[in-house]
XYZ file of C-alpha atoms in Angstrom:
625
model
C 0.000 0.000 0.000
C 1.218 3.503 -0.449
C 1.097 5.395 2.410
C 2.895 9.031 0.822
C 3.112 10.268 -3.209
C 5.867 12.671 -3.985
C 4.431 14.388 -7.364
C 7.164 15.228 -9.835
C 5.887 18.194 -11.380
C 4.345 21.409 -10.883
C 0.950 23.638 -11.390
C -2.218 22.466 -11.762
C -1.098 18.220 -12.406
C 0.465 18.229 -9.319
C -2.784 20.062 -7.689
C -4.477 17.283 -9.730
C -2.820 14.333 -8.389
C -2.440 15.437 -4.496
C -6.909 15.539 -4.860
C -7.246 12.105 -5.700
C -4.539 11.317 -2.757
C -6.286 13.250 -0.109
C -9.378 11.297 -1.303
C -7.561 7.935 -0.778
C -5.751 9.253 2.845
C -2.729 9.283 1.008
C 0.247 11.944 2.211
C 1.520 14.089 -0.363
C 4.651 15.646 -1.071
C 5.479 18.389 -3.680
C 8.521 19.656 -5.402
C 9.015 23.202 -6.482
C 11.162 25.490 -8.216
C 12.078 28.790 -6.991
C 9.537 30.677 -9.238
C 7.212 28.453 -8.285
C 7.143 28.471 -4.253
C 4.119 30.607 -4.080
C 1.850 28.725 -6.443
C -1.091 27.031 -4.987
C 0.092 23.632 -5.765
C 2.918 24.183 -2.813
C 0.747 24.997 -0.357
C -1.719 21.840 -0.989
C 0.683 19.271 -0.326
C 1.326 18.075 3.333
C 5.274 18.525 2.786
C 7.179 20.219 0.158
C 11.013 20.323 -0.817
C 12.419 23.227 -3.172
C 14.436 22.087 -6.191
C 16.678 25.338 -6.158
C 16.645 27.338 -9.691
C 14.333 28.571 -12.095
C 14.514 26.955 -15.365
C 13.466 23.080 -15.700
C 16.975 21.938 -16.609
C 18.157 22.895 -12.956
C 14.763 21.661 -11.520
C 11.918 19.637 -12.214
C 14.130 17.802 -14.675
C 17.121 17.058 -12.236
C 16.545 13.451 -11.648
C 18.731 13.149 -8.992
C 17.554 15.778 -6.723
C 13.540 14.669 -7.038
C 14.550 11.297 -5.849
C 16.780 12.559 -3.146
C 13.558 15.016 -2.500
C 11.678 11.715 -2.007
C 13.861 10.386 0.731
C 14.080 13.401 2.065
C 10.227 13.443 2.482
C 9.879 10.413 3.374
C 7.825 9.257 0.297
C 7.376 6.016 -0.592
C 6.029 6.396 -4.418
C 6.517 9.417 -7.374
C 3.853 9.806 -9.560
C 5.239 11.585 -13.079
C 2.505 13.580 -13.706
C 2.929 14.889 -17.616
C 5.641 16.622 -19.428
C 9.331 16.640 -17.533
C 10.640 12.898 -16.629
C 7.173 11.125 -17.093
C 8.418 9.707 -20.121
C 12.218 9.111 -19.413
C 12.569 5.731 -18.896
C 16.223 6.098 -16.886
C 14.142 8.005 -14.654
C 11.455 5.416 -14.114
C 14.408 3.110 -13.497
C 16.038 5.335 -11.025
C 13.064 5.703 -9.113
C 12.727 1.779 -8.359
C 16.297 1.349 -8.109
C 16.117 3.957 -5.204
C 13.048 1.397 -3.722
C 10.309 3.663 -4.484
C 7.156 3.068 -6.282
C 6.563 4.418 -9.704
C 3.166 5.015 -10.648
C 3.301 4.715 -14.348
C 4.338 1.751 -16.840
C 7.333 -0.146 -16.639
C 10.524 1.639 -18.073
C 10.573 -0.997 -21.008
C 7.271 0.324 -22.118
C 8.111 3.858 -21.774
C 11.569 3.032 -24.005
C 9.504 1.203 -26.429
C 7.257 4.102 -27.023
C 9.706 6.773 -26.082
C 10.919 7.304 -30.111
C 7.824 7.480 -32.116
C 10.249 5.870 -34.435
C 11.216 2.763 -33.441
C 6.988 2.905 -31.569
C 6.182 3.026 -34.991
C 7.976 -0.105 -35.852
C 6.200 -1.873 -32.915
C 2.591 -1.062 -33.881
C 3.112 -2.445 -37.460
C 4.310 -5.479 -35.998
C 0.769 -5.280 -33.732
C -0.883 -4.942 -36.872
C -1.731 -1.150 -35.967
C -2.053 1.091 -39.343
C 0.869 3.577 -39.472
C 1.822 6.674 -41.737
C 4.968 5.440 -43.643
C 7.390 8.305 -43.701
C 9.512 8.526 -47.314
C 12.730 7.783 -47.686
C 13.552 10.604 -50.046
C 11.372 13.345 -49.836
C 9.943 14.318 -53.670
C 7.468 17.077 -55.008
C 4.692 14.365 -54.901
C 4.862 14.006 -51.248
C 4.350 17.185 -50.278
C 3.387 18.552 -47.753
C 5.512 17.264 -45.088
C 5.309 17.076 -41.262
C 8.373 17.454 -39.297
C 8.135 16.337 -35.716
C 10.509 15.429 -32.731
C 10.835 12.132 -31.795
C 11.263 12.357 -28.033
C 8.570 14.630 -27.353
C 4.993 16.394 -28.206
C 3.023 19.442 -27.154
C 3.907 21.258 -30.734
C 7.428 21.494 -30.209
C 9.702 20.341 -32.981
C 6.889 20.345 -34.965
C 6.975 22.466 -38.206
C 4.881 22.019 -41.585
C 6.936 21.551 -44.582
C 5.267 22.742 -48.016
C 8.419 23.365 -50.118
C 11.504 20.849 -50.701
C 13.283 24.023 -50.432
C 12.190 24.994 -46.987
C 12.829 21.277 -45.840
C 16.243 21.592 -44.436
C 15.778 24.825 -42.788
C 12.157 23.437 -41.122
C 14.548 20.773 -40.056
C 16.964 22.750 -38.664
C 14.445 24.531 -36.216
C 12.324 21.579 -35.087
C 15.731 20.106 -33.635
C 16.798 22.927 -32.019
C 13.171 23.539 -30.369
C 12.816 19.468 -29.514
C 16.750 19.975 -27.740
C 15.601 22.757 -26.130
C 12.526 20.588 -25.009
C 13.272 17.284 -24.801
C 17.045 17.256 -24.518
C 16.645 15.343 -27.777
C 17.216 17.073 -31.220
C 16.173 13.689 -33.301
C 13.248 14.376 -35.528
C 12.032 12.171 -38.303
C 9.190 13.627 -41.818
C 6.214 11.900 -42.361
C 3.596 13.000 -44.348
C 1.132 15.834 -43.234
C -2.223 14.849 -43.609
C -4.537 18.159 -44.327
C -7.902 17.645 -43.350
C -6.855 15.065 -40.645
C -8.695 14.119 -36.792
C -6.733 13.779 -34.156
C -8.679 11.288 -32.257
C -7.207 9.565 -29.035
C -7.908 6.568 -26.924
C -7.922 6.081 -23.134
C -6.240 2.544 -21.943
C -5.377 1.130 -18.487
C -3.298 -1.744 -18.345
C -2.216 -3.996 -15.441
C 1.205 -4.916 -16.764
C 0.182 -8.536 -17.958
C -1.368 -8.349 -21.196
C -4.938 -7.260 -19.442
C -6.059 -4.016 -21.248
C -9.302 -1.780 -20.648
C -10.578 1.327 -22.846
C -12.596 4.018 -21.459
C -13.381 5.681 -24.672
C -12.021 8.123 -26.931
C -11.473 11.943 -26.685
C -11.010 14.064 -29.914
C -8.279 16.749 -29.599
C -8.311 18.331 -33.311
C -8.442 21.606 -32.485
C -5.313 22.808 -32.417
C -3.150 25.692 -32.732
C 0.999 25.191 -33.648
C -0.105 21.605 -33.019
C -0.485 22.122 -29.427
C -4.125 21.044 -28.164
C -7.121 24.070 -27.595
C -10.076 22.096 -27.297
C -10.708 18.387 -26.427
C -13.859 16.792 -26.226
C -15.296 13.398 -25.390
C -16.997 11.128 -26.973
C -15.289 12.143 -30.169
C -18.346 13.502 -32.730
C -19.440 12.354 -36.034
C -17.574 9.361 -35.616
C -19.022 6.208 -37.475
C -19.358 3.221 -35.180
C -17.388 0.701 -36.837
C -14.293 3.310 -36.857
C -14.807 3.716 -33.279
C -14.875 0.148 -32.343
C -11.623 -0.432 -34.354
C -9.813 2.454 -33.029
C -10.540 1.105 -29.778
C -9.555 -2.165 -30.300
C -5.780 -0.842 -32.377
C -5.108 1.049 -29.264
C -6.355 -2.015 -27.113
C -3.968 -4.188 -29.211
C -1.359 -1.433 -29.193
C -1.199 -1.329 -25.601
C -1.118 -5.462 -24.969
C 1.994 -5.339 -27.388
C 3.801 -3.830 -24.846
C 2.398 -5.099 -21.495
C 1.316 -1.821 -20.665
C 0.740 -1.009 -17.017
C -1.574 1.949 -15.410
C -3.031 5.159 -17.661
C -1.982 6.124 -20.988
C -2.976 6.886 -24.502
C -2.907 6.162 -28.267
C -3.148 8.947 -30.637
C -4.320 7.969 -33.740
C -4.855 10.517 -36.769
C -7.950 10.327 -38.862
C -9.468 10.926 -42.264
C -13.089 11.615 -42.067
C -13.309 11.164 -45.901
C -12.008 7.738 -46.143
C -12.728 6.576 -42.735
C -9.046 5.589 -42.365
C -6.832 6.175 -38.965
C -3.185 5.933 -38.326
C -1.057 5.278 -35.363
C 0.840 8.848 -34.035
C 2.094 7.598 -31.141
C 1.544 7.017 -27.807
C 1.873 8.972 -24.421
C 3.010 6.581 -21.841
C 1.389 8.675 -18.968
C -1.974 11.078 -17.888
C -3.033 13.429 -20.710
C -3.339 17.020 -20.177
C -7.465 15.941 -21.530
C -7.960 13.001 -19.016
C -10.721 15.041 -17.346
C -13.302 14.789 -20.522
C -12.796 10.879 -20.064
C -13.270 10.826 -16.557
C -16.815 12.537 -16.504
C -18.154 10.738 -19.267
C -17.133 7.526 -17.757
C -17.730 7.987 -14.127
C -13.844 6.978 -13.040
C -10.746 8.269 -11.579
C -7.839 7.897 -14.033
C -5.360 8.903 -10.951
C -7.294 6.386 -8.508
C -6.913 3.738 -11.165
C -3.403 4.524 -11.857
C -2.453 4.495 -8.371
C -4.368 0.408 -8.032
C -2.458 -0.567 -10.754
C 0.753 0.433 -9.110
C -0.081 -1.245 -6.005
C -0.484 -4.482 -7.615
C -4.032 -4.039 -8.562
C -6.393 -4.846 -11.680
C -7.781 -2.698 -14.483
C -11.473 -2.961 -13.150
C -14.247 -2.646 -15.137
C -15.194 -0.715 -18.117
C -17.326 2.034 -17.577
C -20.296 3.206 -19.931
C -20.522 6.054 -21.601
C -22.881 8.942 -20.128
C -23.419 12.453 -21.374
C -20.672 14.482 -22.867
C -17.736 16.436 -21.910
C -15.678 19.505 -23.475
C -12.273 20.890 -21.583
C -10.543 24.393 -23.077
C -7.375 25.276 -21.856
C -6.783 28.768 -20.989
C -3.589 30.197 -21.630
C -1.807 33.155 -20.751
C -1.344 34.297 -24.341
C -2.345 36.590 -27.015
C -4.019 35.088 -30.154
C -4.140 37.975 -31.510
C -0.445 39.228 -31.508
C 0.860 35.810 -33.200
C -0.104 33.828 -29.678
C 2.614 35.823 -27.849
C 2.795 34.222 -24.215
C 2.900 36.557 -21.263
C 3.641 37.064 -17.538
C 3.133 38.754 -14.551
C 0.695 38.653 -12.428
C -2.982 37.110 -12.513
C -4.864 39.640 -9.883
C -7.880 37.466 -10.140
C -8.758 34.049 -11.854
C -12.185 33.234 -10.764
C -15.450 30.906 -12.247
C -19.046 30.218 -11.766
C -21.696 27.814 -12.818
C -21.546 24.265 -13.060
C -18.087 23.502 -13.918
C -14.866 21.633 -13.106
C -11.545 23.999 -12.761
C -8.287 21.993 -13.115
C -5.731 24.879 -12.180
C -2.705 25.824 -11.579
C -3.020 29.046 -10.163
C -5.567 31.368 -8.442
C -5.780 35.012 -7.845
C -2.654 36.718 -7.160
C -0.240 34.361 -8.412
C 2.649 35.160 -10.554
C 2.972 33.671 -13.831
C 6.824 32.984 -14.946
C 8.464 32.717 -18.369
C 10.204 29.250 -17.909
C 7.027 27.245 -17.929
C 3.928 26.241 -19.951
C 1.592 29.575 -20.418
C -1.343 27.455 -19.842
C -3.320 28.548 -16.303
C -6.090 26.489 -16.228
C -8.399 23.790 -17.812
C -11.743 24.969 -17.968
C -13.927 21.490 -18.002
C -18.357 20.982 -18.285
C -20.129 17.629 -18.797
C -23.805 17.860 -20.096
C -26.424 15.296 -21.352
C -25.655 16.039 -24.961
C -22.748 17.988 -26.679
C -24.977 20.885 -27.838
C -25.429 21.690 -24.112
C -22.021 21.403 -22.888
C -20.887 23.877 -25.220
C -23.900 26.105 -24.183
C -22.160 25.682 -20.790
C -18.931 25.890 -21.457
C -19.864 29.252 -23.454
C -21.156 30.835 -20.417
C -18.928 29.700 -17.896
C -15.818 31.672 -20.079
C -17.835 34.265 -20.762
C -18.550 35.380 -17.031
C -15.260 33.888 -15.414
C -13.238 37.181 -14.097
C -9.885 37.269 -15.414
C -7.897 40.033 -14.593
C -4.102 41.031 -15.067
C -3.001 38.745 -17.832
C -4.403 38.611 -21.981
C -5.733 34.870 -22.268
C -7.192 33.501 -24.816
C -10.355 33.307 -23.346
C -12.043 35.455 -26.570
C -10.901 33.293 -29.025
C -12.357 29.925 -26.740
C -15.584 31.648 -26.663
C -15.501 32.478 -30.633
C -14.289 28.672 -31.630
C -16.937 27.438 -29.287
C -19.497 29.217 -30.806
C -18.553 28.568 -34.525
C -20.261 26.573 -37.056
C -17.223 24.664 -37.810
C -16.971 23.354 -33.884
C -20.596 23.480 -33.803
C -21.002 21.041 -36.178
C -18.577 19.212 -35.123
C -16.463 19.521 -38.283
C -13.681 19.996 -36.654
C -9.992 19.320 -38.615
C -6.297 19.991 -36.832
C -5.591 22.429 -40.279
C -8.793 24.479 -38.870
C -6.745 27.222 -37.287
C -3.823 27.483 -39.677
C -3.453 30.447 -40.932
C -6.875 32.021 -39.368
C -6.399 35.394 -37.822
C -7.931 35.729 -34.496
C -8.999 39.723 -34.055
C -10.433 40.283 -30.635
C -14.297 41.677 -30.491
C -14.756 45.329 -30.144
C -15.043 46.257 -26.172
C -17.980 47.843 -25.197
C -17.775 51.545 -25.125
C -19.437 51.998 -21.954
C -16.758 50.385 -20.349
C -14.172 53.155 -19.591
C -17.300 55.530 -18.869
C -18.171 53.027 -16.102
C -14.246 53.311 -15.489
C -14.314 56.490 -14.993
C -17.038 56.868 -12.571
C -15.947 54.269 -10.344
C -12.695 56.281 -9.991
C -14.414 59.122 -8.887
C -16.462 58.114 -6.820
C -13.159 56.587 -4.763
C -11.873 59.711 -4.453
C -15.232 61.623 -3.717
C -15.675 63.087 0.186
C -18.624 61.786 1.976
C -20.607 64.971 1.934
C -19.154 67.078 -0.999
C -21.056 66.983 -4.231
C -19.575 64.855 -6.919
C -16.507 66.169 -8.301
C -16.841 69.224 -7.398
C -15.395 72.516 -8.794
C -15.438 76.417 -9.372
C -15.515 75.945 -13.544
C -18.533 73.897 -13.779
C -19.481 74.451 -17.639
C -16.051 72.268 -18.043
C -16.180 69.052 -17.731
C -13.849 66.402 -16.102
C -11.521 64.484 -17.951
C -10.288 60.683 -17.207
C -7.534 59.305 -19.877
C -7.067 56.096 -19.997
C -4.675 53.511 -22.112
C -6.214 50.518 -23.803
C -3.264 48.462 -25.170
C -1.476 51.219 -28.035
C -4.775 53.036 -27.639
C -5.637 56.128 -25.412
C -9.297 56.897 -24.675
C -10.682 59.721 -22.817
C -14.177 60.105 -21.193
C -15.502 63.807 -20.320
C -17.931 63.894 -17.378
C -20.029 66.417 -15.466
C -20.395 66.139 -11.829
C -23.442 68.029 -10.765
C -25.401 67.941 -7.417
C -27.580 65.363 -8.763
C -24.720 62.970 -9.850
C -23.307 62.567 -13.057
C -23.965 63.519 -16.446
C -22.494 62.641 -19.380
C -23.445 62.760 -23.492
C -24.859 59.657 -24.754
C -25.538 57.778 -21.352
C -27.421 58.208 -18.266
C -25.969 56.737 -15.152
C -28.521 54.938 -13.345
C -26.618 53.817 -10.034
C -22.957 54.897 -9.319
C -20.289 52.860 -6.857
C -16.677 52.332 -6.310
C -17.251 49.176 -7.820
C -20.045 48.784 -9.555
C -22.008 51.115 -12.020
C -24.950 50.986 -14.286
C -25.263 53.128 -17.340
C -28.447 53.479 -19.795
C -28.221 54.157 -23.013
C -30.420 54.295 -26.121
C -32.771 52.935 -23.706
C -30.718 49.832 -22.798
C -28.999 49.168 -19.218
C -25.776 47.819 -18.814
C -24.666 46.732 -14.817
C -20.468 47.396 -14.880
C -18.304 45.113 -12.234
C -15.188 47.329 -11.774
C -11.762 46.633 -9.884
C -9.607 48.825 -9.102
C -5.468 47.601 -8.722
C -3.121 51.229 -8.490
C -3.967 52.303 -11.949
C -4.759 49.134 -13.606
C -8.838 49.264 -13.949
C -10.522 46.004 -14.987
C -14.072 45.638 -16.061
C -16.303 42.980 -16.433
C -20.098 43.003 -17.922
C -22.200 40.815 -19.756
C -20.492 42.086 -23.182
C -16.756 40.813 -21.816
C -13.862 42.066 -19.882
C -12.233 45.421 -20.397
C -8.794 46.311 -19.440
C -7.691 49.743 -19.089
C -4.682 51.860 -17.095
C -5.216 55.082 -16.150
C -2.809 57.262 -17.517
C -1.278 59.534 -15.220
C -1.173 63.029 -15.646
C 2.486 63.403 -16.037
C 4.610 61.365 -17.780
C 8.036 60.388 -17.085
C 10.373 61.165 -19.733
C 12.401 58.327 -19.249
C 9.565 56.096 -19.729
C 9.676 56.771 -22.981
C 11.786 54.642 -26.171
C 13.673 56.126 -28.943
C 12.067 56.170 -32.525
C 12.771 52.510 -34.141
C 13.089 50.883 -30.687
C 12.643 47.054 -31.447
C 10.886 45.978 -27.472
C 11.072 42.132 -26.177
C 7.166 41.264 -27.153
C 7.414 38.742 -24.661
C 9.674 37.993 -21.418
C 12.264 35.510 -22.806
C 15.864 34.553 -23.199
C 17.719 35.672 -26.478
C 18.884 32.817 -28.192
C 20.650 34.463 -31.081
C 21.499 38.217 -32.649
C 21.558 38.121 -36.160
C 23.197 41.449 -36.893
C 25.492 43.763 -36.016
C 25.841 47.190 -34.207
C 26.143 49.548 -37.789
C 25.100 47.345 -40.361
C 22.806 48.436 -42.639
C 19.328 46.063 -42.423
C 16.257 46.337 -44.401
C 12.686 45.548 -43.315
C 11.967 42.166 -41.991
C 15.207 40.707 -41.740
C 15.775 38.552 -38.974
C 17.775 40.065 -36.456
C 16.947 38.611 -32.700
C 15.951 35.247 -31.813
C 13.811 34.651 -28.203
C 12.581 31.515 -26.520
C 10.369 31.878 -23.868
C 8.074 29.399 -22.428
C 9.997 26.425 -25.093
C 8.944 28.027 -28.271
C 11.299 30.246 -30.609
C 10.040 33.784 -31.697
C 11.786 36.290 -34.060
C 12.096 39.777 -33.940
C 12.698 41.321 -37.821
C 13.494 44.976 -38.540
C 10.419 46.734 -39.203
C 12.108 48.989 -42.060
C 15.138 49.515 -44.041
C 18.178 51.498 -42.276
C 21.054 50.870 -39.577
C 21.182 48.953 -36.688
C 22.475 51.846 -34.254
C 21.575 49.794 -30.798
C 22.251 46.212 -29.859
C 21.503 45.802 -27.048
C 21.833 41.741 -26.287
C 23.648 38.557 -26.562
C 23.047 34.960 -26.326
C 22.017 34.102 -23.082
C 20.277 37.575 -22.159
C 17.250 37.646 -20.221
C 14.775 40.121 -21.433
C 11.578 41.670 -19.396
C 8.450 42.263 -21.769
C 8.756 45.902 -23.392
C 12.546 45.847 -22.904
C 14.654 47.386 -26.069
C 16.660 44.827 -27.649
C 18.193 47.067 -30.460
C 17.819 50.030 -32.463
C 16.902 50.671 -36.535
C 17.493 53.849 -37.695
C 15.293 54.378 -40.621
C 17.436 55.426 -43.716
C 16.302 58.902 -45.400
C 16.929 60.606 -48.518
């Protein structure tokens, strides 16, 4: 029996696994780095150990120092969680070696499907249909998918539409699946268009037993990392999803899997063919959508197996579930990821919140920029997106962009409606955020003032009273200003009637229509939330700082990162678009091009430099006649 679980990972999997532990009277034990000691997942175990450092390199992936964590704790098994070691089958090893349970499948499992090479190899044998990568890539085979073979998640992943391009595509997908994996191998298959990526729950016991709990369809996707998963998968025909069960059931048995883990399988709704992609020897980041439609606990069930257990039975399937994972990105600014902190993260309604933080936690760079999975289960798929809808649309997120607005549009669109869903859906597609209500930095405005209004005094008082009041504030690039009277009978302003005025709440009437206004308040940061979204707005001081501002041609750090290379040097003449700095941050590569011809007069990094969002990298000098 296992009596502690040290969890070797972080966020909201850790959080995750210590739930089903409490549940079982199981002590827990969590590791942390130092950027993440004052996430919520620290203070939910019963002990915790700090892996010093930031990056995962000096922590979560230092095999050596979770282990010794372990004894340290006095934990008797590590669960992997997903992403990190879960799928390093040394570290599997090194955990039993050290006497300690591992609550996953046996190492020679993991090593079999470790390279989705050689797992390809296997699940021919097991009579499971694979794509057949060519040996030498020709016109005809176009396009091509490039992908890492010791990892997933989008990373060392790049589309390949031009023999030309090949080599260079090549080029970045092993530097991004080193940087990810510590494995630059990647291997070209072909890239199916208009392809499903459908996915099937196993648990095995270790000795050839094997149960299914359904499938979960993950193809909407963006870079190739997952958005939106849903289970049961729709508009699939019955005989495909008996034999997809049974290929993954088979595909699972080759290998005498043991505990939770999943076959990925890519299909063609036109031909009703499906292909082996690999298989993640571990929990999915989607296990949730299984485990409402099926009534089980994945983690419960992987924990039995590890302590000698069976598979138990297969459940039925009841209802149907949809996750979305917010991240802490920008889908409209080329999915830039940011950081900082999230003043509030908060939901209502019927839902299940898998997260890794909660209000006032601080969001790094060196991690995943996904905060939370956002999960509803309904009698029929119509309704859970009808549920799903309005649980995003009146959760309060403040201090970070998400891509909350572009969860709520997919969800809503005929495409996902319909349930023609394809992983190519989002290429290319340019997400443009809705147009913010207008009555927002009105309702702004009068919130504001009525903080700084004296019990007593008429509002906003003054001797010029045929001039009105002005509050400025910034919107992203944008700067808008509201003009206000403050009378003894409250406010008045052109266009809208205010019908009820607080420090935190305000209703405004216009055209005959009223709107109620949540507003919060953080130093000049204002934030507010109605039924037509969430507004964020500073309030712009009335003097500003002249060292706040940048030079003409300033290229600024879109995103907190580390520069991985400089392209150019101080004085040399550039023209527009050229690619001058390379960042990582959160294990994906961005690059910074000169916005117009001229010189680069500033450099202002090297490999290795840490950057802050906003910070100026370099310098182009337009050239003039």
């Amino acid at each position: 029996m296992i009596n502690r679980i040290l969890v070797a990972n972080r966020a909201e999997i850790a959080s995750r696994v210590f739930r089903t532990a409490r549940n079982l009277g199981i002590g827990t034990v969590a590791v942390h780095s130092d950027a993440d000691a004052g996430l919520p997942f620290v203070a939910e175990a019963d002990h915790a150990v700090r892996l010093p450092g930031n990056t995962p390199a000096e922590t979560y992936l230092r095999a050596d120092l979770v282990i010794e964590a372990a004894k340290v704790a006095g934990a008797d098994a590590i669960h992997p969680g997903y992403g990190f070691l879960s799928e390093n089958a040394d570290f599997a090893r090194a955990v039993e070696a050290a006497g300690l349970v591992w609550i996953g499948p046996s190492p020679a499992s993991i090593e079999k499907m470790g390279s989705k090479i050689e797992a390809k190899k296997i699940m021919a044998t097991a009579g499971v249909p694979v794509l057949e990568a060519p040996a030498s890539p020709a016109e005809s085979d176009l396009p091509l998918l490039v992908k890492a073979s010791a990892g997933g998640g989008g990373r060392g992943m790049r589309i390949v539409r031009s023999l030309d391009a090949l080599a260079a595509e090549v080029a970045t997908a092993e530097a991004e699946a080193a940087s990810a994996f510590g494995d630059g191998t990647v291997f070209v298959e072909p890239y199916v268009e208009a392809g499903r990526h459908v996915e099937v729950q196993v648990v095995g016991d270790g000795a050839g037993n094997v149960a299914v709990f359904g499938e979960r369809d993950c193809s909407l996707q963006r870079r190739h990392q997952k958005v939106i998963e849903e289970a049961p998968a729709p508009l699939l025909p019955d005989a495909v999803r008996s034999a997809l069960h049974e290929a993954a059931r088979n595909a699972a048995a080759a290998i005498d899997y043991r505990g939770a883990g999943t076959v990925e399988f890519l299909y063609d709704a036109a031909t009703e063919r499906f292909w082996f992609l690999e298989m993640n020897t571990r929990l999915q980041v989607e296990h949730p959508v299984t485990e409402l439609v099926h009534g089980v606990d994945l983690v419960e069930l992987q924990i039995a197996v590890a302590e000698g257990g069976g598979v138990g039975v297969e459940a039925n399937t009841a209802g149907h579930a949809i996750e979305v994972r917010l991240y802490a990105e920008d889908p409209s600014a080329d999915y830039q990821p940011q950081s900082g902190t999230l003043r509030r993260l908060e939901f209502s309604g019927d839902v299940r919140i898998d997260a890794g933080y909660a209000s006032g936690s601080e969001v790094s760079t060196f991690y995943d920029a996904m905060l939370a999975k956002v999960i509803v289960h309904a009698p029929s798929r119509q309704a859970a997106i009808r549920r799903l809808v309005g649980v995003l649309r009146t959760a309060k997120i403040h201090g970070l962009v998400t891509n909350r607005e572009q969860l709520v549009e997919l969800l809503g669109s005929e495409a996902f409606r319909t349930g023609e869903v394809t992983t190519s859906l989002l290429d290319g597609r340019k997400f443009v955020r809705p147009a913010e209500d207008p009555g927002a930095p009105v309702a702004a405005a009068i919130a504001l003032a009525e903080r700084t209004r004296r019990p007593g005094v008429p509002v906003a008082w003054r001797n010029v009273t045929n001039q009105p009041q002005r509050t400025v504030f910034e919107d992203g690039e944008d700067e808008i200003t509201v003009e206000w009277h403050g009378t003894r009978d409250g406010y008045r302003i052109d266009g809208a009637e205010v019908i009820a005025a607080g420090q935190s709440r305000v209703v405004l009437e216009k055209d005959g229509l009223r709107t109620a206004y949540e507003i919060s308040v953080d130093g000049d940061r204002v934030d507010v939330d109605s039924a037509s979204g969430h507004t964020a707005l500073r309030k712009r001081p009335r003097f500003v700082d002249p060292a706040d501002q940048v030079a003409e041609g300033s290229l600024l750090a879109p995103m907190p990162g580390s520069v991985v290379s400089v392209h150019a040097e101080r004085d040399e003449r550039v023209t527009a678009g050229q690619k001058l700095i390379v960042l990582e941050a959160m294990k994906m590569q961005h690059t910074v091009t000169a916005p117009t011809d001229g010189v680069l007069t500033q450099i202002n990094v090297t490999p290795g430099t840490q950057v802050a969002a906003g910070e100026v990298l370099a310098v182009v000098e337009e050239e003039t006649a």
